[in-house]
Amino acid sequence: MSSTEQDTAALRGSVRRIVAETPITDLHTHLFSPDFGGLLLWGVDELLTYHYLLAEVMRVSDLPYEKLWTLSTREKADLVWQHLFLDRSPISEACRGVLTALNRLGLDVASRDLAAYRAFFEAQTPGQHVDTVFECANLKDVVMTNDPFDPEEHPLWMAGFERDPRFHAALRIDPLLNDWGTTVEKLKGWGYNVEPGLGDATRAEVRRFLSDWIVRMKALYMAVSLPPDFVMPEDSPRATLIAECVLPVAREHNIPFALMIGVKRQVNPALQLAGDGVGLSSVDCVAHLCARYPDNKFMVTMLARENQHELCIAARKFRNLCLFGCWWFLNDPSLIDEITRMRFELLGLSVVPQHSDARVLDQVVYKWAHSREVIANVLADKYADLTATGWVLDETEIQRDAAKLLGGNFWNFIER
Ligand code: HDL
Ligand code: ZN
């Protein structure tokens, strides 16, 4: 091996180690702290019945959809284990992820002993397992997705509870923005004096609602998922609510508004949570929002692979635009590599390359193990290109860069 090749190999090794050792803030998850009781999902049966795997198992099983939903979690897990792990090699990202999590939690994946895996998790307590998983994934903290319109979650927030500092809140407002007609009645029931027509008084009451929940949750940001046909500006309740309610309140509290754009909800309703699809969206509306509201901070992730390059270019134009994650159907090694390489080449280190979107606690173990590997590989390539110019890089600078990518950029954007 030439000295250059040795240097590159040594550099690659340092980058992988440093990225692995850098604690992460995971800025978008569907996790809950143990305070939320049954809303916190964990263990091998929850891993195996992740909606990604339910979609995959229904491709190879003749089970009627309606029958699937009558099964218990354990029965669904048995179905997935048989069809996707034993009847064929579990090479999909969601399948591999289950095995990475089990392996890193110290279980014998070669045994394929599902009963033993179940016994391991049955011996844990939620609080203890949170500590184990955060240590195993090298997570510092996570941001939850907190929905005041969720009937299970709402009363927990109203009653109040002792916060686990590792679990931050994000105020999720899809029902407000995407279903105003139904939501207006809910707001009325909670004592907000609102009318469907969205007149000035109603807009003020919606701002009060948002402010109340930002304070109640100590929300780091407000978030919404949006369909591919989302446009701004537009003469619609959603556009009015964003312009007249969400953005002024976000400015008042100095918190970002996160837009997750491109999801086609329920393209196959028979799959329930697994039934959503993806569509090409307009980056123009992101550019419009960033230009029209320069005092607002926008976090954006888009679901279509084909939107990623134009979104990077938009981010070059607007410093109030923070790109984050390889969302959902993009959270696969080949696409994380492609998108992260594009982002580093166009935006340098001014992005948040990944979030886990984890729904099951143990998923952070695999989602971050897999993403760290890809991000480290891309970063090492970029550093190799850099040192080929004669630039000299030391480990403290690699540590600095990794810390920015894996949490620092997010916190700087939040606190800006
Ligand atoms: O809307 C969202 O936040 C998405 O992440 C959905 O929750 C989706 O079902 C998901 O879990 N993607 O990973
Ligand atoms: Zn999500």
Tab-separated table of N, CA and C and ligand atoms in Angstrom, residues 28-30 50-52 145 172 174 223-226 260 263 265 272-276 301 303 326-329 331 355-359 363 367, ligand 1:
chain	number	residue	atom	x	y	z
A	28	HIS	N	-35.831	14.367	14.960
A	28	HIS	CA	-37.214	13.988	14.638
A	28	HIS	C	-37.409	12.498	14.890
A	29	THR	N	-38.195	12.204	15.925
A	29	THR	CA	-38.538	10.806	16.218
A	29	THR	C	-40.013	10.746	16.596
A	30	HIS	N	-40.533	9.543	16.691
A	30	HIS	CA	-41.891	9.313	17.204
A	30	HIS	C	-41.803	8.559	18.529
A	50	TYR	N	-43.111	-2.985	12.978
A	50	TYR	CA	-42.920	-1.612	12.451
A	50	TYR	C	-43.691	-1.520	11.136
A	51	HIS	N	-44.342	-0.409	10.881
A	51	HIS	CA	-45.226	-0.392	9.704
A	51	HIS	C	-44.469	-0.621	8.396
A	52	TYR	N	-43.164	-0.289	8.408
A	52	TYR	CA	-42.375	-0.583	7.189
A	52	TYR	C	-42.411	-2.097	6.915
A	145	THR	N	-42.377	13.657	18.630
A	145	THR	CA	-43.415	14.277	17.785
A	145	THR	C	-44.671	14.325	18.643
A	172	ARG	N	-46.596	19.144	16.888
A	172	ARG	CA	-47.000	18.666	15.565
A	172	ARG	C	-48.423	19.136	15.289
A	174	ASP	N	-50.371	18.819	12.171
A	174	ASP	CA	-51.007	18.366	10.934
A	174	ASP	C	-52.527	18.572	10.947
A	223	ALA	N	-44.098	21.559	13.765
A	223	ALA	CA	-43.855	20.716	12.585
A	223	ALA	C	-45.177	20.311	11.939
A	224	VAL	N	-45.083	20.091	10.635
A	224	VAL	CA	-46.233	19.582	9.891
A	224	VAL	C	-45.728	18.728	8.740
A	225	SER	N	-46.477	17.663	8.412
A	225	SER	CA	-46.182	16.952	7.163
A	225	SER	C	-47.188	17.444	6.128
A	226	LEU	N	-46.747	17.554	4.875
A	226	LEU	CA	-47.550	18.187	3.837
A	226	LEU	C	-47.554	17.331	2.580
A	260	MET	N	-42.360	19.027	6.412
A	260	MET	CA	-41.971	17.710	5.899
A	260	MET	C	-42.893	17.433	4.724
A	263	VAL	N	-45.605	13.744	1.317
A	263	VAL	CA	-46.252	12.477	1.670
A	263	VAL	C	-47.670	12.431	1.097
A	265	ARG	N	-50.814	10.715	1.771
A	265	ARG	CA	-51.392	9.913	2.838
A	265	ARG	C	-52.373	8.869	2.271
A	272	GLN	N	-53.317	0.855	6.526
A	272	GLN	CA	-53.345	1.801	7.667
A	272	GLN	C	-52.047	2.631	7.712
A	273	LEU	N	-51.312	2.626	8.839
A	273	LEU	CA	-50.146	3.506	8.973
A	273	LEU	C	-49.091	3.214	7.904
A	274	ALA	N	-49.136	1.967	7.388
A	274	ALA	CA	-48.152	1.576	6.358
A	274	ALA	C	-48.623	1.947	4.961
A	275	GLY	N	-49.760	2.637	4.884
A	275	GLY	CA	-50.396	2.862	3.573
A	275	GLY	C	-50.059	4.162	2.885
A	276	ASP	N	-49.093	4.908	3.398
A	276	ASP	CA	-48.750	6.211	2.812
A	276	ASP	C	-47.733	6.072	1.682
A	301	THR	N	-37.545	19.000	5.179
A	301	THR	CA	-37.120	17.751	4.586
A	301	THR	C	-38.167	17.356	3.556
A	303	LEU	N	-39.709	14.330	0.769
A	303	LEU	CA	-39.774	12.871	0.737
A	303	LEU	C	-39.350	12.275	-0.606
A	326	CYS	N	-32.735	12.274	5.861
A	326	CYS	CA	-33.118	11.475	4.690
A	326	CYS	C	-34.373	10.746	5.149
A	327	TRP	N	-35.508	11.383	4.851
A	327	TRP	CA	-36.772	11.052	5.513
A	327	TRP	C	-37.412	9.781	4.970
A	328	TRP	N	-37.782	8.824	5.869
A	328	TRP	CA	-38.737	7.759	5.552
A	328	TRP	C	-38.250	6.853	4.423
A	329	PHE	N	-38.766	7.035	3.206
A	329	PHE	CA	-38.407	6.147	2.098
A	329	PHE	C	-37.010	6.487	1.571
A	331	ASN	N	-34.546	6.809	3.818
A	331	ASN	CA	-33.641	6.388	4.891
A	331	ASN	C	-33.087	4.996	4.596
A	355	HIS	N	-31.989	12.244	10.650
A	355	HIS	CA	-32.779	12.017	11.856
A	355	HIS	C	-33.246	10.562	11.746
A	356	SER	N	-33.694	9.993	12.866
A	356	SER	CA	-34.027	8.556	12.781
A	356	SER	C	-35.476	8.303	12.398
A	357	ASP	N	-36.382	9.171	12.814
A	357	ASP	CA	-37.813	8.934	12.623
A	357	ASP	C	-38.269	7.684	13.399
A	358	ALA	N	-37.477	7.289	14.373
A	358	ALA	CA	-37.772	6.035	15.084
A	358	ALA	C	-39.146	6.088	15.747
A	359	ARG	N	-39.851	4.965	15.658
A	359	ARG	CA	-41.150	4.820	16.327
A	359	ARG	C	-41.033	3.862	17.511
A	363	GLN	N	-35.171	1.035	17.691
A	363	GLN	CA	-34.797	1.368	16.315
A	363	GLN	C	-33.657	2.386	16.257
A	367	LYS	N	-30.949	2.490	13.332
A	367	LYS	CA	-31.041	3.608	12.396
A	367	LYS	C	-29.789	4.469	12.483
B	1	HDL	O1	-45.206	12.173	9.197
B	1	HDL	C1	-44.157	11.725	9.699
B	1	HDL	O2	-43.555	12.234	10.683
B	1	HDL	C2	-43.610	10.453	9.078
B	1	HDL	O3	-42.308	10.211	9.588
B	1	HDL	C3	-44.555	9.316	9.405
B	1	HDL	O4	-44.680	9.243	10.816
B	1	HDL	C4	-44.168	7.959	8.840
B	1	HDL	O5	-45.199	7.029	9.145
B	1	HDL	C5	-42.889	7.409	9.400
B	1	HDL	O6	-42.847	6.859	10.479
B	1	HDL	N1	-41.829	7.529	8.621
B	1	HDL	O7	-40.611	7.025	9.006
